[in-house]
PDB file of C-alpha atoms and ligand atoms in Angstrom:
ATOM      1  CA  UNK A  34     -10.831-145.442  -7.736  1.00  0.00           C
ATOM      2  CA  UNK A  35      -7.490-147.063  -8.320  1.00  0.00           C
ATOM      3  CA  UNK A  36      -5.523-147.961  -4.604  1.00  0.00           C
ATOM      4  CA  UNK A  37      -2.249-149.108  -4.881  1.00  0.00           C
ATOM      5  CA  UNK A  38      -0.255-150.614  -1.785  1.00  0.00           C
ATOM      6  CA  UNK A  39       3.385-149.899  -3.274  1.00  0.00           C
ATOM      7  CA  UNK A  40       5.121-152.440  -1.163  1.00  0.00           C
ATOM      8  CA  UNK A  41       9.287-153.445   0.481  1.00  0.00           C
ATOM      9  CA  UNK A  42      11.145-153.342   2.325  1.00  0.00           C
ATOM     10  CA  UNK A  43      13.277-150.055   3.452  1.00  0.00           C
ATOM     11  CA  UNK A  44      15.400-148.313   0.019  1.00  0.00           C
ATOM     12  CA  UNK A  45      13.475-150.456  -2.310  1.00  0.00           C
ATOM     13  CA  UNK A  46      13.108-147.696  -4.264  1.00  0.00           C
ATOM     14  CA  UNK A  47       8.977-146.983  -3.432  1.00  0.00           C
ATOM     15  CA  UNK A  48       9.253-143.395  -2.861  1.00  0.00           C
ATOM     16  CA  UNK A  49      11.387-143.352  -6.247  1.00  0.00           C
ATOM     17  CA  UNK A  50       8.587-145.086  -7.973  1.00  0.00           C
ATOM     18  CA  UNK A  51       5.431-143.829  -5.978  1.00  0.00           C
ATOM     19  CA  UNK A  52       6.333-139.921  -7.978  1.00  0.00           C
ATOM     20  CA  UNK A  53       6.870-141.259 -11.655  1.00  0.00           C
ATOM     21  CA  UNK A  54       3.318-143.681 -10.565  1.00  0.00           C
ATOM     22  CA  UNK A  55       1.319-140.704  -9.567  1.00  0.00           C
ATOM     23  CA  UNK A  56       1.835-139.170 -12.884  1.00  0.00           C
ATOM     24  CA  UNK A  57       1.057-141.882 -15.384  1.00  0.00           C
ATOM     25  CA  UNK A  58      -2.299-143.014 -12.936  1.00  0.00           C
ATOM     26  CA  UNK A  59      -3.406-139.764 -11.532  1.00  0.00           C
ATOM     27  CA  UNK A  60      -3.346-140.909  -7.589  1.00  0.00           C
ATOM     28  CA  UNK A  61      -2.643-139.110  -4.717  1.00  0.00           C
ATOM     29  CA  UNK A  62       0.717-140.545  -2.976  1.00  0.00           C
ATOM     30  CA  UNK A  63       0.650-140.558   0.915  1.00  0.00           C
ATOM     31  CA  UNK A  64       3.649-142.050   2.159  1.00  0.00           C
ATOM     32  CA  UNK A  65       3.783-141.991   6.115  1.00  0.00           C
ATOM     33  CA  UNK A  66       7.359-141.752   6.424  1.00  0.00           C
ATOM     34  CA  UNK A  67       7.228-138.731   4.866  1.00  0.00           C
ATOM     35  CA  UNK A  68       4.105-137.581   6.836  1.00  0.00           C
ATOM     36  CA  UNK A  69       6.291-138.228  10.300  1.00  0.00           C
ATOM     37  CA  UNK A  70       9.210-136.909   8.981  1.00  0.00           C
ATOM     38  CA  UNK A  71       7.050-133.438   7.823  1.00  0.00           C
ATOM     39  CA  UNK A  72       5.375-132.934  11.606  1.00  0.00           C
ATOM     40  CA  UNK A  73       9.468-133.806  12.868  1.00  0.00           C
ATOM     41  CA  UNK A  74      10.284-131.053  10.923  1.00  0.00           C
ATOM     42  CA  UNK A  75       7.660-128.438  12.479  1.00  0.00           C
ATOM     43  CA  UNK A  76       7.805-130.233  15.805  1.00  0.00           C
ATOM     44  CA  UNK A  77       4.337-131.193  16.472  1.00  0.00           C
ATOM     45  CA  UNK A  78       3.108-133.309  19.216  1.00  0.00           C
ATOM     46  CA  UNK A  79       2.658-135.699  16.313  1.00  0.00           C
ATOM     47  CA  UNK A  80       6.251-135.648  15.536  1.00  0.00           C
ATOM     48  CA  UNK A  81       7.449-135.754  19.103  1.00  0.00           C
ATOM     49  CA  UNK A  82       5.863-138.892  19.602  1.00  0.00           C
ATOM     50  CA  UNK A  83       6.892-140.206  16.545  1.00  0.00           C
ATOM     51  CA  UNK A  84      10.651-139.322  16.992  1.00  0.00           C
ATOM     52  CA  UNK A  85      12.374-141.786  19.132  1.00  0.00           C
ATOM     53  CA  UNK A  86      10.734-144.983  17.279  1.00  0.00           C
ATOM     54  CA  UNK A  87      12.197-143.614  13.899  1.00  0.00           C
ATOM     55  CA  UNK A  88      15.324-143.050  15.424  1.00  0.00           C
ATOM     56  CA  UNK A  89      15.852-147.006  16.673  1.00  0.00           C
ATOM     57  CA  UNK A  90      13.977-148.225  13.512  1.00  0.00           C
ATOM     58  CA  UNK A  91      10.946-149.363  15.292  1.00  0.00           C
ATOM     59  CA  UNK A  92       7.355-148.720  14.382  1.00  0.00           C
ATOM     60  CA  UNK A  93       5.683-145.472  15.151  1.00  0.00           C
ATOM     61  CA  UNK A  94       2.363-147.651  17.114  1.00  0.00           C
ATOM     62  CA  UNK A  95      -0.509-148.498  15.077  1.00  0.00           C
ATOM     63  CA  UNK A  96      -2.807-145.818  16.751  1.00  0.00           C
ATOM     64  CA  UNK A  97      -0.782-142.888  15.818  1.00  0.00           C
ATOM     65  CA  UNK A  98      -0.367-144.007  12.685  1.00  0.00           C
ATOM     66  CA  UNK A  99      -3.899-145.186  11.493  1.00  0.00           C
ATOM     67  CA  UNK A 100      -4.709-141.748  12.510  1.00  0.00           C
ATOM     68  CA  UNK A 101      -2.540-140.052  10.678  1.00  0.00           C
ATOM     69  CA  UNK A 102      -2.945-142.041   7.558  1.00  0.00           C
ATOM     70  CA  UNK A 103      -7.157-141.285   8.016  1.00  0.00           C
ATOM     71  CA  UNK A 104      -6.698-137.487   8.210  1.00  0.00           C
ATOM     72  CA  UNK A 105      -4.820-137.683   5.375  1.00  0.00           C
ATOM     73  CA  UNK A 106      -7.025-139.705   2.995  1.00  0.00           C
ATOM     74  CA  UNK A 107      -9.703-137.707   4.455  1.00  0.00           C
ATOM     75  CA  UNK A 108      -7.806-134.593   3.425  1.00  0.00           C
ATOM     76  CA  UNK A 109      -8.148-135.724  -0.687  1.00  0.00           C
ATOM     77  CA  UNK A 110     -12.081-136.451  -1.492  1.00  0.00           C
ATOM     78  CA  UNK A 111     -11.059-135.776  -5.000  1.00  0.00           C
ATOM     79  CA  UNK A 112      -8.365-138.299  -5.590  1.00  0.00           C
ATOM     80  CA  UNK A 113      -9.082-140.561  -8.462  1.00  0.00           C
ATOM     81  CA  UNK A 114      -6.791-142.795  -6.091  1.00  0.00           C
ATOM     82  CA  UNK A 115      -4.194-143.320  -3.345  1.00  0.00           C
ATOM     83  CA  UNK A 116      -0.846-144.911  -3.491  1.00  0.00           C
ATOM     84  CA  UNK A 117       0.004-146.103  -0.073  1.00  0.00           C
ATOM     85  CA  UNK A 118       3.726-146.106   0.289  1.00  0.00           C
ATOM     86  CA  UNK A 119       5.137-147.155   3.579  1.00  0.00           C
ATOM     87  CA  UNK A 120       1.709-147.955   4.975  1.00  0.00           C
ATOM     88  CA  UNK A 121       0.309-150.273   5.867  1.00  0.00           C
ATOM     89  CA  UNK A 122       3.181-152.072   8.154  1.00  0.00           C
ATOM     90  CA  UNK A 123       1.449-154.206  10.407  1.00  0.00           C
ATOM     91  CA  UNK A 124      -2.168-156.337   9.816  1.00  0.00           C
ATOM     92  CA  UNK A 125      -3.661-153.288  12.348  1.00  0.00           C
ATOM     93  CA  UNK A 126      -2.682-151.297   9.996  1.00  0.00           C
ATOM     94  CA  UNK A 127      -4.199-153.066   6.877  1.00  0.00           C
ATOM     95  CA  UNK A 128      -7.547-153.843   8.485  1.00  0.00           C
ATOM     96  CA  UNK A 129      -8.090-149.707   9.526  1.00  0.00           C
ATOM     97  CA  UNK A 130      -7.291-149.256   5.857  1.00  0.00           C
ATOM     98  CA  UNK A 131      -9.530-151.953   4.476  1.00  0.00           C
ATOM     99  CA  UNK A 132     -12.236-150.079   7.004  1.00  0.00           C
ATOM    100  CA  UNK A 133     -11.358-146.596   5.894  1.00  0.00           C
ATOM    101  CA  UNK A 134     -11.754-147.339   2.203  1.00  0.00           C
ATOM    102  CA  UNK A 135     -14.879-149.451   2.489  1.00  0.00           C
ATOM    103  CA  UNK A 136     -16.513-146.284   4.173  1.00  0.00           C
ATOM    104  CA  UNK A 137     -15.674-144.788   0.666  1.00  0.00           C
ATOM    105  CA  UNK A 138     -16.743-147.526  -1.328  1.00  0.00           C
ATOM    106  CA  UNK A 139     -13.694-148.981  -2.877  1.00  0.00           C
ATOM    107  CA  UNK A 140     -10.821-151.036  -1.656  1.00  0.00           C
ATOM    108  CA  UNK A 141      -7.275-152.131  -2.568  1.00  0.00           C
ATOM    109  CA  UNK A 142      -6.545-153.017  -6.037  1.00  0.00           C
ATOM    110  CA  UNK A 143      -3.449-154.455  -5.302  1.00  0.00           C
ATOM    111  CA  UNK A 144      -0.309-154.814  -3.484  1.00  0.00           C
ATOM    112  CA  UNK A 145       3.298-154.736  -5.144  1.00  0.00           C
ATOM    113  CA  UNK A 146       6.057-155.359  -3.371  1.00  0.00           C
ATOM    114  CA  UNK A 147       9.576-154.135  -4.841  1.00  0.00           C
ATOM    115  CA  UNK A 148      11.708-157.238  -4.040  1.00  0.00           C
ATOM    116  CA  UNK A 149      15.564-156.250  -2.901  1.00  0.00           C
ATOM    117  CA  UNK A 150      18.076-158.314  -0.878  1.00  0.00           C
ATOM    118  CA  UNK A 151      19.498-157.489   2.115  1.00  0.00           C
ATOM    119  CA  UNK A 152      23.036-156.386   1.945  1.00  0.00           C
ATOM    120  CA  UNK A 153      21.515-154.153  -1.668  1.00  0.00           C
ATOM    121  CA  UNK A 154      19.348-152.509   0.685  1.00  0.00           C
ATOM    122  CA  UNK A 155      21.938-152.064   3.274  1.00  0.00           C
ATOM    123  CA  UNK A 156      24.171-150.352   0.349  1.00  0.00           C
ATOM    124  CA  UNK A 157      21.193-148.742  -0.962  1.00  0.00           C
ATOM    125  CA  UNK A 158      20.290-146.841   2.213  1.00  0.00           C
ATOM    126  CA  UNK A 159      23.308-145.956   3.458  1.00  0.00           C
ATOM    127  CA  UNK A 160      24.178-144.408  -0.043  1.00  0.00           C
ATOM    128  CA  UNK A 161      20.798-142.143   0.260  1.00  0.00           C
ATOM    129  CA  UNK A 162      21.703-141.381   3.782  1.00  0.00           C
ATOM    130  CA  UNK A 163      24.448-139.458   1.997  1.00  0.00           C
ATOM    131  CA  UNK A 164      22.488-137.039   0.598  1.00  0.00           C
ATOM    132  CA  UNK A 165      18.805-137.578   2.822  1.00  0.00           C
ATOM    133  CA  UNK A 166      20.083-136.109   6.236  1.00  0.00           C
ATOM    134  CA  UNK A 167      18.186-138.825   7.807  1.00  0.00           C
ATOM    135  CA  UNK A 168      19.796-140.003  10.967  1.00  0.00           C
ATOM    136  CA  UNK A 169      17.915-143.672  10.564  1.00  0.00           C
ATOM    137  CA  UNK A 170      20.082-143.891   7.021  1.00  0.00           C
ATOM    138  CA  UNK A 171      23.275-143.017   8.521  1.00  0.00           C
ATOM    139  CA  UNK A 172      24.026-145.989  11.096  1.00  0.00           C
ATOM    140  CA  UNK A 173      24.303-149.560   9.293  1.00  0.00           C
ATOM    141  CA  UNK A 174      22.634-151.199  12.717  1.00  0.00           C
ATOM    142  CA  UNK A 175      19.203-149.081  12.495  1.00  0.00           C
ATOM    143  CA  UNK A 176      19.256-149.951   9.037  1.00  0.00           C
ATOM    144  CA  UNK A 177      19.632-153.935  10.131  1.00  0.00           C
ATOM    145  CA  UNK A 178      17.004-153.105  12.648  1.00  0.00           C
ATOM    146  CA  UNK A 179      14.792-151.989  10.392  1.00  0.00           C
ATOM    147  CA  UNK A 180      14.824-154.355   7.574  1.00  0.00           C
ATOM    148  CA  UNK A 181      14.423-156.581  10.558  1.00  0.00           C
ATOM    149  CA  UNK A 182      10.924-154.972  11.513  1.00  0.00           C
ATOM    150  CA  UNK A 183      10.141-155.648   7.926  1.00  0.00           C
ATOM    151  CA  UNK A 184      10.690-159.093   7.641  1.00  0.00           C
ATOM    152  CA  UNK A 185       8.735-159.782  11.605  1.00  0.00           C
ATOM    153  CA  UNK A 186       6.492-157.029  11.715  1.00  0.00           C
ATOM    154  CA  UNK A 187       5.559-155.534   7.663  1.00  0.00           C
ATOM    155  CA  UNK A 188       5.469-159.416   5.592  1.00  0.00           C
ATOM    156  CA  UNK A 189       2.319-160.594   7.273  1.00  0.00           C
ATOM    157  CA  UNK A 190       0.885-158.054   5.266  1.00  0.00           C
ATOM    158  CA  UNK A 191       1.653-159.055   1.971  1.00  0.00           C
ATOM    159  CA  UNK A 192       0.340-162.453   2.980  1.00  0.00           C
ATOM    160  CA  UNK A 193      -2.845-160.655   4.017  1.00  0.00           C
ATOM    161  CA  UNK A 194      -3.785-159.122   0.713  1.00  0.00           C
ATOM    162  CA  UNK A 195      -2.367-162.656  -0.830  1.00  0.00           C
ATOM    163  CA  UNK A 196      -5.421-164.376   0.929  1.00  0.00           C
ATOM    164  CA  UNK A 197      -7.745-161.773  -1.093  1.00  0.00           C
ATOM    165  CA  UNK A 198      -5.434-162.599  -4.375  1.00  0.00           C
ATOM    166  CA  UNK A 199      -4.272-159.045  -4.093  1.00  0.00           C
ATOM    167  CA  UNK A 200      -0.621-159.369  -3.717  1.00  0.00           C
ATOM    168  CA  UNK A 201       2.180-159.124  -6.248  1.00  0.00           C
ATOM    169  CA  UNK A 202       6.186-159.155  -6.110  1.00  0.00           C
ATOM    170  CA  UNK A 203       8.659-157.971  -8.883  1.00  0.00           C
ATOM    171  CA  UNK A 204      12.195-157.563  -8.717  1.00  0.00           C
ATOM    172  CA  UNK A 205      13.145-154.362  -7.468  1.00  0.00           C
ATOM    173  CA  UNK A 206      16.893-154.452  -9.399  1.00  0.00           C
ATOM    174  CA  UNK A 207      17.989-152.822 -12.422  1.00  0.00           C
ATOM    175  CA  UNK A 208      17.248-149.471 -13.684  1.00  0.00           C
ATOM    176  CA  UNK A 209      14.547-146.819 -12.608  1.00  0.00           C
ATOM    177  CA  UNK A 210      13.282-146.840 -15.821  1.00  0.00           C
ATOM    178  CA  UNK A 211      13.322-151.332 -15.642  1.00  0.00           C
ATOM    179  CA  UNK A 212      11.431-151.479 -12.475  1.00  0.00           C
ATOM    180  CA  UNK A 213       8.904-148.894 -13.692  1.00  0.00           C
ATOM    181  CA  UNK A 214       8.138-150.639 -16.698  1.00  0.00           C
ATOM    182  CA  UNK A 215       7.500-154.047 -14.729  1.00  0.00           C
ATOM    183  CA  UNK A 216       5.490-151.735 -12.440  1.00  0.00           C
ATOM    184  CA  UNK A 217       2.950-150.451 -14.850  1.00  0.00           C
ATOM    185  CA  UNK A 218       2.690-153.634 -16.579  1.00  0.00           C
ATOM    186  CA  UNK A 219       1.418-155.453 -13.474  1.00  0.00           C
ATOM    187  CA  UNK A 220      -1.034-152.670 -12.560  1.00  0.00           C
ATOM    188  CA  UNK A 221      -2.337-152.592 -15.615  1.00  0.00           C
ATOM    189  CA  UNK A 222      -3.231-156.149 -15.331  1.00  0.00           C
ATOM    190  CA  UNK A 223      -5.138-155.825 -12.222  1.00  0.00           C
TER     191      UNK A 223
HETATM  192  P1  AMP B 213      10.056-144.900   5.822  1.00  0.00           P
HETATM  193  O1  AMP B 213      10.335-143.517   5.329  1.00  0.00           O
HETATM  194  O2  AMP B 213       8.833-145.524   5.213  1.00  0.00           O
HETATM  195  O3  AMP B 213      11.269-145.800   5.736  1.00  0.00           O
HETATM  196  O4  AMP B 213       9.715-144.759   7.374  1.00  0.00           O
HETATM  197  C1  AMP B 213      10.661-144.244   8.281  1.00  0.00           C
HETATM  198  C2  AMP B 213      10.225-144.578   9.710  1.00  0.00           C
HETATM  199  O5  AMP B 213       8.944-143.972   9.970  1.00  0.00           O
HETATM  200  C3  AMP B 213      10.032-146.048  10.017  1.00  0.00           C
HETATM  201  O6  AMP B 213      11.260-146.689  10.348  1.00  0.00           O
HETATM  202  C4  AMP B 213       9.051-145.992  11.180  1.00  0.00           C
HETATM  203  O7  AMP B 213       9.735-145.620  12.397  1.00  0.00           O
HETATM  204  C5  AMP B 213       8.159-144.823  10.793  1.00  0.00           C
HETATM  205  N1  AMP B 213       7.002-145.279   9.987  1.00  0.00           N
HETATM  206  C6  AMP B 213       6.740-144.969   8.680  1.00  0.00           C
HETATM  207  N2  AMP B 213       5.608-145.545   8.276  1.00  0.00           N
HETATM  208  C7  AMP B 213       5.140-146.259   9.328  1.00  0.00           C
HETATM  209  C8  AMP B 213       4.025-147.105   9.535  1.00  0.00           C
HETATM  210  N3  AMP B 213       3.147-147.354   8.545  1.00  0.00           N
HETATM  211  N4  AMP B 213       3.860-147.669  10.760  1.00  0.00           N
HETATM  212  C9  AMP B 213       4.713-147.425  11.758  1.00  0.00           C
HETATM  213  N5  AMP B 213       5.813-146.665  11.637  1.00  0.00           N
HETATM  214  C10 AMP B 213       6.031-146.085  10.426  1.00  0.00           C
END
């Protein structure tokens, strides 16, 4: 099994990447933004509770999530892999995955994060809130707020893996088709 931690901070383009990685590597893509956003959409009691912390730009808590993020994994015992997009956020969050995956017998082959600077992000997001209908893209200050839940809450986690010699950064500028190619050539050399 191939896991993948695609990593960065909000509109670093990881969802973007996550579907053309799937294809080329044959993994399963769980991104729990996505997840939350899905049981939002069919309000579930999963959703409720997950509502008014993606609506300041806060974490969902680490309980909620970790379950989610099991069921799911749980949901794909035939994935040749998992690309973890969005997840995990916190070090909570990375050792319930570590545990998860060692139950399976296999673990994290590495962590990429898509580097992006601020105000490109803030542009970034705000441009896909045009066309996303997500609220949290819409208002410049929840976007602040949540790259600055990123930089206090998500980093420690690429400084995690980094202890293992798991963690990677590339540029996350220039074209789809640029970032992708830097991509695939650091996976490939895990
Ligand atoms: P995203 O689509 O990854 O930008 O996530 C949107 C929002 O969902 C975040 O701002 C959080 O409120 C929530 N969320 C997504 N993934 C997680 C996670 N791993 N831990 C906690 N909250 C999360």
């Amino acid at each position: 099994m191939t896991n993948l931690i695609l990593f960065g901070p909000p509109g670093s383009g990881k969802g973007t990447q996550a579907a053309k990685l799937i294809d080329k590597y044959n993994l399963v893509h769980i991104s729990t933004g996505d997840l939350f956003r899905y049981e939002m959409g069919n309000n579930t009691p999963l959703g409720l509770q997950a509502k008014a912390f993606m609506a300041e730009g806060r974490l969902v808590p680490d309980e909620v999530t970790i379950g989610m993020l099991r069921n799911k994994v749980e949901a794909h015992p035939e994935a040749q892999g998992f690309i973890f997009d969005g997840f995990p956020r916190t070090i909570p969050q990375a050792e319930a995955l570590d545990s998860l995956l060692a139950e399976m017998n296999t673990d994290i082959a590495g962590l990429i994060a898509l580097e992006v600077d601020d105000e490109e992000i803030v542009v970034r997001v705000l441009n896909r809130g045009k066309s996303s209908g997500r609220p949290d893209d819409n208002d410049e200050a929840i976007i602040r707020k949540r790259i600055t839940v990123y930089k206090q809450e998500t980093t420690p986690v690429f400084d995690y893996y980094a202890e293992h010699g798991k963690s990677h950064s590339i540029p996350g500028v220039g074209s789809i088709h640029d970032i992708f190619e830097r991509l695939c050539m650091t996976i490939d050399q895990l």
